[in-house]
């Protein structure tokens, strides 16, 4: 390692034997603070890794001697340690225009849930302990009463997510038997969740009835036989069949199911617990409506429209929920205390519906008036323009937000934001320039995620509460684009 005062000919290459030993590197005075705060073990491991990388460069004749100057090496090691200690899971700013974005973690928890989670995780809790009797308790009781109160169900149980809820329900109620479902409802939610595959995993034999666009009550009736385990309705949440279509409403199907003493199970998907039209949003069927229509079991997600943590909620008839709860697979799919605490606090808010739009971030963003979104975009316009000029131009633009996570796929929410386009002569290079900008935004300490459509990068401001977090990073954006 060359001492700082040693002169190094600019551009001359280092040989492998010019590299210092790990011990020598760690004795640098500039690294003593780092060793004190982060500990010898971790810093030494990173020092070894750094020197290994530099040795490979030196062997290839691609290492400048300047890179081996003591201050340069010390700074490189400190930066490496800092970077390796940064968590992989990071907060980001969602300017995609999709409010419930699966890749960005779906619903954002309400403050009450954050507080409850933090308090409950600090020490032991009565997760499966009945404080009245001192006996073993059942973790479902933490939220069962609340879920019954809100939905009107007789009983409720919760699991890891809605995919697990569907799997468990089918396995418990239709394992080894037939489950009748409309061909128009054999959805793929994304990833590996395809209804036919879930049925197979649950050990249920799928019996498809009707056609892609039209299924009638008689189709279900004809398929019922001695081997039938249940009738299944799937809320086609992420697509819409339009035109010459027909499906059987839950109330009608419930009657048929009852005549044959079969359970009707509904996978509601996004699982709204309130009438979204109260906030000017498109109407989604609620769990309580499905139960009132006669569904025996309704399953839905905790982190879509409900606005809570990832969870699968199962509500319905006491006898059916009891079979589901006691099915052995439940143990493998159960909800841990961490999301359970978040779910309890989130569900509590539903007792006071007037407070929901204020307290649930997801609902607040969905219900946000276009004028309010536009006001945020206006605050950002000039500072953003200044930081991306002269390579890009920024304009205020009306946009269309999506609800996301497969909820209400064809509905759009009038929104506003900033549209950024490269300042180029003609269209050549537009794609590359937009990708470069999107990358620079993603590389910020608090990454900003937008979307590229056509010749522009769009930053939809619907989910930006406070422009300050974005404004604070604009100097860094300008530097990275320079
Ligand atoms: C989202 C969805 C699922 C899967 O729910 P997760 O909570 O993501 O597991 C299943 N069915 C429908 C209809 C859905 O919309």
Coordinates of C-alpha atoms and ligand atoms in Angstrom, one line a residue:
X1 CA 0.0 0.0 0.0
X2 CA 1.4 3.3 -1.0
X3 CA 1.6 6.0 1.7
X4 CA -0.5 9.1 1.0
X5 CA 2.6 11.2 0.6
X6 CA 4.2 8.8 -1.9
X7 CA 3.8 10.0 -5.4
X8 CA 2.2 7.7 -7.8
X9 CA 2.5 8.0 -11.5
X10 CA -0.9 8.7 -12.8
X11 CA -2.3 5.7 -14.8
X12 CA 0.5 3.3 -13.8
X13 CA -0.8 -0.2 -13.0
X14 CA -0.6 -2.0 -9.7
X15 CA 0.8 -5.6 -9.5
X16 CA -0.8 -8.2 -7.1
X17 CA 2.2 -8.0 -4.8
X18 CA 1.6 -4.2 -4.3
X19 CA -1.5 -5.0 -2.4
X20 CA -1.3 -4.6 1.4
X21 CA -2.2 -7.5 3.8
X22 CA -5.5 -7.4 5.6
X23 CA -3.7 -6.7 8.9
X24 CA -1.8 -3.8 7.4
X25 CA -4.9 -2.3 5.9
X26 CA -6.8 -2.6 9.2
X27 CA -4.0 -0.8 11.0
X28 CA -4.6 2.4 9.0
X29 CA -5.4 5.1 11.6
X30 CA -8.4 6.3 9.4
X31 CA -10.1 2.9 10.0
X32 CA -9.8 2.7 13.8
X33 CA -13.2 4.5 14.3
X34 CA -14.9 2.1 11.9
X35 CA -13.3 -0.9 13.7
X36 CA -14.5 0.5 17.0
X37 CA -18.1 1.0 16.0
X38 CA -18.6 -2.1 13.7
X39 CA -16.3 -4.6 15.3
X40 CA -13.2 -6.4 14.0
X41 CA -14.9 -9.5 12.7
X42 CA -17.2 -7.8 10.1
X43 CA -14.7 -5.1 9.0
X44 CA -11.9 -7.7 8.6
X45 CA -14.2 -9.9 6.5
X46 CA -15.0 -7.0 4.2
X47 CA -11.4 -6.0 4.0
X48 CA -10.5 -9.5 2.8
X49 CA -13.3 -9.4 0.2
X50 CA -12.2 -5.9 -1.0
X51 CA -8.5 -7.0 -1.3
X52 CA -9.6 -10.2 -3.1
X53 CA -11.5 -8.1 -5.7
X54 CA -8.6 -5.7 -6.1
X55 CA -6.2 -8.6 -6.5
X56 CA -8.2 -10.0 -9.4
X57 CA -8.2 -6.6 -11.0
X58 CA -4.4 -6.4 -10.5
X59 CA -3.9 -9.8 -12.0
X60 CA -5.9 -8.7 -15.0
X61 CA -3.7 -5.6 -15.2
X62 CA -6.7 -3.4 -14.6
X63 CA -5.9 -1.9 -11.2
X64 CA -4.4 1.6 -11.1
X65 CA -1.8 2.2 -8.4
X66 CA -3.7 5.2 -7.3
X67 CA -6.5 2.9 -6.0
X68 CA -4.0 1.5 -3.5
X69 CA -3.3 4.9 -1.8
X70 CA -4.1 4.6 1.9
X71 CA -6.9 7.2 1.9
X72 CA -8.5 5.7 -1.2
X73 CA -8.4 2.2 0.2
X74 CA -9.6 3.3 3.6
X75 CA -12.5 5.1 2.0
X76 CA -13.3 2.2 -0.2
X77 CA -13.5 -0.2 2.8
X78 CA -15.6 2.2 4.8
X79 CA -18.0 2.7 1.9
X80 CA -18.2 -1.1 1.4
X81 CA -18.9 -1.7 5.1
X82 CA -21.7 1.0 5.1
X83 CA -23.3 -0.5 2.0
X84 CA -23.1 -4.1 3.3
X85 CA -24.8 -3.0 6.6
X86 CA -27.7 -1.3 4.8
X87 CA -30.8 -3.5 4.9
X88 CA -32.0 -5.0 1.6
X89 CA -35.6 -4.1 2.5
X90 CA -35.9 -0.3 1.9
X91 CA -38.6 2.2 1.9
X92 CA -39.4 3.6 -1.5
X93 CA -41.7 6.3 -2.8
X94 CA -44.5 4.9 -4.9
X95 CA -45.1 7.3 -7.9
X96 CA -46.2 4.5 -10.2
X97 CA -49.9 5.5 -10.0
X98 CA -50.8 2.0 -8.8
X99 CA -51.9 2.5 -5.2
X100 CA -52.0 -1.2 -4.0
X101 CA -48.8 -2.2 -5.7
X102 CA -47.9 -5.9 -5.1
X103 CA -44.3 -5.4 -5.9
X104 CA -44.1 -2.5 -3.5
X105 CA -45.7 -4.3 -0.6
X106 CA -49.4 -3.5 -1.2
X107 CA -51.2 -1.7 1.6
X108 CA -49.4 0.7 3.9
X109 CA -50.2 0.1 7.6
X110 CA -52.2 2.7 9.5
X111 CA -50.3 4.4 12.4
X112 CA -52.5 2.6 14.9
X113 CA -51.3 -0.8 13.6
X114 CA -47.6 0.3 13.6
X115 CA -47.9 1.4 17.2
X116 CA -49.7 -1.8 18.2
X117 CA -47.1 -4.0 16.4
X118 CA -44.2 -2.1 18.1
X119 CA -45.7 -2.4 21.5
X120 CA -46.7 -6.1 21.2
X121 CA -43.3 -7.2 19.8
X122 CA -41.4 -5.7 22.8
X123 CA -42.3 -8.5 25.1
X124 CA -44.4 -11.7 25.7
X125 CA -48.1 -11.5 24.7
X126 CA -51.2 -13.5 25.3
X127 CA -51.1 -14.9 21.8
X128 CA -52.4 -18.4 22.7
X129 CA -53.1 -17.8 26.4
X130 CA -56.5 -17.2 28.0
X131 CA -55.9 -14.6 30.6
X132 CA -59.3 -15.3 32.3
X133 CA -58.8 -19.0 32.9
X134 CA -55.0 -19.2 32.7
X135 CA -55.4 -22.0 30.2
X136 CA -54.1 -22.4 26.7
X137 CA -55.9 -20.1 24.3
X138 CA -56.5 -20.0 20.5
X139 CA -54.7 -17.3 18.5
X140 CA -57.8 -16.8 16.2
X141 CA -59.7 -15.3 19.2
X142 CA -57.5 -12.2 18.9
X143 CA -59.5 -11.1 15.8
X144 CA -62.4 -13.5 15.5
X145 CA -64.9 -11.3 17.5
X146 CA -63.9 -8.2 15.5
X147 CA -64.3 -10.0 12.2
X148 CA -67.7 -11.4 13.2
X149 CA -68.8 -7.9 14.4
X150 CA -67.7 -6.3 11.1
X151 CA -68.9 -8.9 8.6
X152 CA -71.8 -10.5 10.5
X153 CA -70.1 -13.9 10.2
X154 CA -70.7 -16.6 12.9
X155 CA -67.0 -17.5 13.0
X156 CA -63.6 -16.5 11.6
X157 CA -60.1 -17.8 11.3
X158 CA -57.0 -16.2 9.8
X159 CA -53.9 -17.5 7.9
X160 CA -50.8 -16.3 6.1
X161 CA -52.5 -14.8 3.0
X162 CA -55.6 -15.3 0.8
X163 CA -53.9 -17.9 -1.3
X164 CA -53.4 -19.9 1.9
X165 CA -57.0 -19.2 2.9
X166 CA -58.3 -20.7 -0.4
X167 CA -55.9 -23.6 -0.3
X168 CA -56.9 -24.5 3.3
X169 CA -60.6 -24.0 2.7
X170 CA -60.6 -26.3 -0.4
X171 CA -58.5 -28.9 1.4
X172 CA -60.6 -28.9 4.5
X173 CA -64.0 -28.9 2.7
X174 CA -63.4 -30.6 -0.6
X175 CA -60.3 -32.7 -0.2
X176 CA -60.8 -36.0 -2.1
X177 CA -64.1 -34.6 -3.4
X178 CA -65.2 -32.4 -6.3
X179 CA -65.3 -28.6 -6.3
X180 CA -67.6 -27.1 -8.9
X181 CA -66.4 -23.8 -10.4
X182 CA -67.4 -21.7 -13.5
X183 CA -65.0 -21.7 -16.5
X184 CA -65.2 -17.9 -16.4
X185 CA -63.7 -17.8 -12.9
X186 CA -60.5 -20.0 -13.3
X187 CA -58.3 -17.0 -12.6
X188 CA -54.6 -16.7 -12.4
X189 CA -53.7 -14.0 -9.8
X190 CA -50.0 -13.9 -10.7
X191 CA -47.1 -15.9 -9.8
X192 CA -48.0 -19.5 -9.1
X193 CA -51.6 -18.8 -7.9
X194 CA -53.8 -20.3 -10.6
X195 CA -57.1 -21.6 -9.5
X196 CA -56.8 -25.1 -11.2
X197 CA -53.4 -25.6 -9.6
X198 CA -54.6 -24.5 -6.2
X199 CA -57.5 -27.0 -6.4
X200 CA -55.0 -29.8 -7.3
X201 CA -52.7 -28.8 -4.4
X202 CA -55.7 -29.0 -2.1
X203 CA -56.5 -32.5 -3.3
X204 CA -59.9 -31.4 -4.7
X205 CA -61.1 -32.5 -8.1
X206 CA -62.0 -29.5 -10.1
X207 CA -65.2 -29.7 -12.1
X208 CA -65.5 -26.8 -14.6
X209 CA -68.9 -25.8 -15.7
X210 CA -70.3 -23.3 -18.2
X211 CA -68.1 -21.4 -20.7
X212 CA -65.6 -18.6 -20.5
X213 CA -68.2 -15.9 -21.0
X214 CA -71.4 -17.5 -19.8
X215 CA -72.3 -19.8 -16.9
X216 CA -75.9 -20.5 -15.8
X217 CA -77.4 -21.9 -12.6
X218 CA -78.4 -25.1 -14.5
X219 CA -74.7 -25.7 -15.3
X220 CA -73.9 -26.0 -11.6
X221 CA -77.0 -28.0 -10.9
X222 CA -76.2 -30.6 -13.6
X223 CA -72.7 -31.0 -12.2
X224 CA -73.7 -31.8 -8.7
X225 CA -73.5 -35.5 -7.7
X226 CA -72.6 -37.7 -4.8
X227 CA -68.9 -36.8 -5.0
X228 CA -69.4 -33.1 -4.9
X229 CA -67.7 -31.4 -1.9
X230 CA -68.6 -27.7 -2.5
X231 CA -69.5 -25.0 -5.0
X232 CA -66.8 -22.3 -5.5
X233 CA -67.2 -18.7 -6.7
X234 CA -64.1 -16.8 -7.5
X235 CA -64.2 -13.0 -7.7
X236 CA -62.6 -12.3 -11.1
X237 CA -60.6 -9.5 -9.6
X238 CA -57.9 -8.8 -12.1
X239 CA -59.7 -8.9 -15.4
X240 CA -63.1 -8.1 -16.7
X241 CA -65.2 -10.2 -19.2
X242 CA -67.3 -7.8 -21.2
X243 CA -69.9 -8.2 -23.8
X244 CA -72.2 -11.2 -24.0
X245 CA -71.6 -12.5 -20.5
X246 CA -73.5 -14.1 -17.7
X247 CA -72.6 -15.5 -14.3
X248 CA -74.7 -16.8 -11.4
X249 CA -75.1 -14.4 -8.5
X250 CA -74.1 -15.7 -5.0
X251 CA -77.6 -15.5 -3.7
X252 CA -78.9 -17.9 -6.5
X253 CA -76.0 -20.2 -6.1
X254 CA -76.4 -20.3 -2.3
X255 CA -79.9 -21.5 -2.7
X256 CA -78.8 -24.4 -5.0
X257 CA -76.0 -25.2 -2.6
X258 CA -78.4 -25.3 0.3
X259 CA -80.8 -27.6 -1.5
X260 CA -78.0 -30.1 -1.8
X261 CA -76.5 -29.4 1.6
X262 CA -73.2 -28.3 0.1
X263 CA -71.2 -25.3 1.2
X264 CA -70.8 -22.4 -1.2
X265 CA -67.3 -20.9 -0.9
X266 CA -66.4 -17.5 -2.3
X267 CA -62.9 -16.3 -2.9
X268 CA -63.5 -12.6 -2.8
X269 CA -59.8 -11.6 -3.4
X270 CA -59.4 -7.9 -2.5
X271 CA -61.9 -8.2 0.3
X272 CA -63.4 -4.8 1.0
X273 CA -65.2 -4.5 4.3
X274 CA -66.9 -1.2 3.5
X275 CA -68.8 0.2 0.6
X276 CA -66.1 2.0 -1.4
X277 CA -68.7 4.2 -3.1
X278 CA -68.9 6.1 0.2
X279 CA -65.7 7.7 -0.9
X280 CA -66.6 8.1 -4.6
X281 CA -64.7 4.9 -5.5
X282 CA -66.1 2.1 -7.7
X283 CA -68.2 -0.4 -5.8
X284 CA -66.6 -3.7 -4.8
X285 CA -68.6 -6.5 -3.2
X286 CA -68.0 -6.7 0.5
X287 CA -67.5 -9.7 2.7
X288 CA -70.7 -8.9 4.6
X289 CA -72.8 -8.8 1.4
X290 CA -71.4 -12.2 0.3
X291 CA -72.3 -13.7 3.7
X292 CA -75.8 -12.1 3.6
X293 CA -76.3 -13.6 0.1
X294 CA -75.8 -17.0 1.7
X295 CA -72.1 -17.9 1.1
X296 CA -71.0 -20.4 3.7
X297 CA -67.4 -19.3 3.6
X298 CA -65.8 -16.1 2.3
X299 CA -62.0 -15.6 2.0
X300 CA -60.1 -12.4 1.2
X301 CA -56.7 -10.7 1.6
X302 CA -55.6 -8.5 4.5
X303 CA -53.3 -6.2 2.5
X304 CA -55.4 -5.2 -0.5
X305 CA -58.5 -3.0 -0.1
X306 CA -58.7 -3.8 3.6
X307 CA -55.5 -1.8 4.1
X308 CA -53.8 -4.0 6.6
X309 CA -51.0 -6.5 6.8
X310 CA -50.6 -9.6 4.6
X311 CA -53.1 -12.1 5.9
X312 CA -55.8 -14.4 4.6
X313 CA -59.2 -13.9 6.3
X314 CA -61.7 -16.7 6.4
X315 CA -65.2 -15.8 7.6
X316 CA -68.5 -17.8 7.6
X317 CA -70.6 -20.4 9.1
X318 CA -69.5 -21.8 12.5
X319 CA -69.5 -25.5 11.5
X320 CA -67.5 -24.8 8.3
X321 CA -65.0 -22.5 9.9
X322 CA -64.5 -25.1 12.7
X323 CA -63.6 -27.8 10.1
X324 CA -61.2 -25.4 8.4
X325 CA -59.6 -24.4 11.7
X326 CA -59.0 -27.9 12.9
X327 CA -57.7 -29.1 9.5
X328 CA -54.0 -30.1 10.1
X329 CA -52.7 -27.9 7.3
X330 CA -53.9 -24.8 9.2
X331 CA -50.8 -25.2 11.5
X332 CA -48.5 -24.7 8.6
X333 CA -50.4 -21.7 7.3
X334 CA -51.1 -19.9 10.5
X335 CA -50.6 -16.2 11.0
X336 CA -47.7 -15.1 13.2
X337 CA -48.1 -12.7 16.1
X338 CA -46.5 -9.8 14.1
X339 CA -49.1 -9.5 11.4
X340 CA -51.8 -10.6 13.8
X341 CA -51.1 -7.5 15.9
X342 CA -51.2 -5.3 12.8
X343 CA -54.5 -7.0 11.7
X344 CA -56.2 -6.5 15.0
X345 CA -55.4 -2.8 15.1
X346 CA -56.4 -2.3 11.5
X347 CA -59.8 -4.1 12.0
X348 CA -60.5 -2.0 15.0
X349 CA -60.6 1.0 12.8
X350 CA -63.5 -0.5 10.9
X351 CA -65.7 -0.1 14.0
X352 CA -65.5 3.7 13.3
X353 CA -66.0 3.9 9.6
X354 CA -66.1 7.7 9.7
X355 CA -62.4 7.6 10.6
X356 CA -61.3 5.1 8.0
X357 CA -60.4 7.5 5.1
X358 CA -58.2 9.5 7.5
X359 CA -56.6 6.6 9.3
X360 CA -56.0 4.1 6.5
X361 CA -53.3 5.4 4.2
X362 CA -54.3 3.1 1.4
X363 CA -57.9 4.3 1.5
X364 CA -56.9 7.9 1.9
X365 CA -54.8 7.7 -1.2
X366 CA -57.5 5.9 -3.2
X367 CA -60.1 8.5 -2.1
X368 CA -57.8 11.5 -2.7
X369 CA -59.3 14.2 -4.9
X370 CA -57.5 15.0 -8.1
X371 CA -57.1 18.6 -7.1
X372 CA -55.2 17.6 -3.9
X373 CA -52.9 15.4 -5.9
X374 CA -52.3 18.2 -8.4
X375 CA -51.4 20.6 -5.6
X376 CA -48.5 18.2 -4.6
X377 CA -47.4 17.9 -8.3
X378 CA -47.4 21.8 -8.5
X379 CA -45.0 22.0 -5.5
X380 CA -42.6 19.6 -7.2
X381 CA -42.8 21.0 -10.7
X382 CA -40.2 23.8 -10.6
X383 CA -37.6 22.2 -8.3
X384 CA -37.8 18.9 -10.3
X385 CA -37.4 20.9 -13.6
X386 CA -34.4 22.6 -12.2
X387 CA -32.8 19.3 -11.2
X388 CA -33.3 17.4 -14.5
X389 CA -32.6 20.4 -16.9
X390 CA -31.2 20.7 -19.5
X391 CA -31.4 17.0 -20.4
X392 CA -35.1 16.7 -19.6
X393 CA -38.3 18.8 -19.6
X394 CA -41.0 18.5 -17.0
X395 CA -44.7 19.3 -17.3
X396 CA -47.7 19.1 -15.0
X397 CA -50.0 16.4 -16.4
X398 CA -53.4 14.8 -15.7
X399 CA -53.0 11.1 -15.1
X400 CA -55.0 7.9 -14.4
X401 CA -54.2 6.0 -11.3
X402 CA -55.1 2.4 -10.7
X403 CA -56.3 0.7 -7.6
X404 CA -54.0 -2.2 -8.1
X405 CA -53.6 -5.8 -6.8
X406 CA -56.2 -6.9 -9.2
X407 CA -58.9 -4.8 -7.6
X408 CA -61.3 -3.2 -10.1
X409 CA -59.1 -3.8 -13.1
X410 CA -60.9 -1.5 -15.5
X411 CA -61.5 1.4 -13.2
X412 CA -59.2 4.4 -13.2
X413 CA -58.9 7.2 -10.7
X414 CA -58.4 10.7 -12.1
X415 CA -55.0 11.8 -10.9
X416 CA -52.2 14.2 -11.5
X417 CA -48.4 14.2 -11.6
X418 CA -45.3 15.1 -13.5
X419 CA -44.5 13.9 -17.0
X420 CA -40.8 14.1 -17.9
X421 CA -39.5 13.8 -21.5
X422 CA -35.9 14.0 -22.8
X423 CA -34.9 17.2 -24.5
X424 CA -33.9 15.6 -27.8
X425 CA -34.2 16.5 -31.5
X426 CA -36.6 13.8 -32.7
X427 CA -37.3 10.6 -31.0
X428 CA -34.0 8.8 -31.3
X429 CA -32.5 8.0 -27.9
X430 CA -35.7 8.6 -26.0
X431 CA -36.0 5.1 -24.6
X432 CA -32.4 5.1 -23.3
X433 CA -32.7 8.6 -21.9
X434 CA -35.9 7.7 -20.0
X435 CA -34.3 4.5 -18.7
X436 CA -31.3 6.5 -17.5
X437 CA -33.6 8.9 -15.6
X438 CA -35.7 6.1 -14.1
X439 CA -32.5 4.4 -12.9
X440 CA -31.2 7.7 -11.3
X441 CA -34.5 8.0 -9.5
X442 CA -34.4 4.4 -8.3
X443 CA -30.8 5.0 -7.1
X444 CA -31.7 7.8 -4.7
X445 CA -31.4 7.1 -0.9
X446 CA -35.2 6.9 -0.8
X447 CA -35.8 5.4 -4.2
X448 CA -38.5 7.0 -6.4
X449 CA -40.4 4.6 -8.6
X450 CA -42.2 6.0 -11.5
X451 CA -43.5 4.5 -14.8
X452 CA -42.5 4.9 -18.4
X453 CA -45.3 5.1 -20.9
X454 CA -44.6 6.0 -24.5
X455 CA -42.1 8.9 -24.7
X456 CA -42.4 10.1 -21.1
X457 CA -41.6 9.1 -17.5
X458 CA -44.7 9.6 -15.4
X459 CA -44.5 10.4 -11.7
X460 CA -48.1 10.1 -10.3
X461 CA -48.3 12.1 -7.1
X462 CA -51.4 10.3 -5.6
X463 CA -49.4 8.5 -3.0
X464 CA -47.1 11.4 -2.0
X465 CA -48.3 12.8 1.3
X466 CA -45.3 15.1 1.8
X467 CA -43.3 16.5 -1.1
X468 CA -40.5 17.2 1.3
X469 CA -39.0 13.7 1.1
X470 CA -38.7 14.0 -2.6
X471 CA -37.6 17.7 -2.6
X472 CA -34.8 16.8 -0.2
X473 CA -33.3 14.4 -2.8
X474 CA -33.4 16.6 -5.8
X475 CA -29.8 18.0 -5.4
X476 CA -28.6 14.4 -5.4
X477 CA -30.6 13.7 -8.5
X478 CA -29.1 16.6 -10.3
X479 CA -25.6 15.5 -9.3
X480 CA -26.2 11.9 -10.5
X481 CA -27.5 13.2 -13.9
X482 CA -24.6 15.7 -14.4
Ligands
LIG1 C1 -55.3 -11.5 -4.6 C2 -56.1 -12.7 -4.8 C3 -55.8 -13.9 -4.3 C4 -54.5 -14.1 -3.5 O1 -54.4 -13.4 -2.3 P1 -53.1 -13.2 -1.5 O2 -53.4 -12.5 -0.3 O3 -52.2 -12.4 -2.4 O4 -52.5 -14.6 -1.3 C5 -56.6 -15.0 -4.4 N1 -57.8 -14.8 -5.1 C6 -58.2 -13.6 -5.6 C7 -59.5 -13.6 -6.3 C8 -57.4 -12.5 -5.5 O5 -57.8 -11.3 -6.0

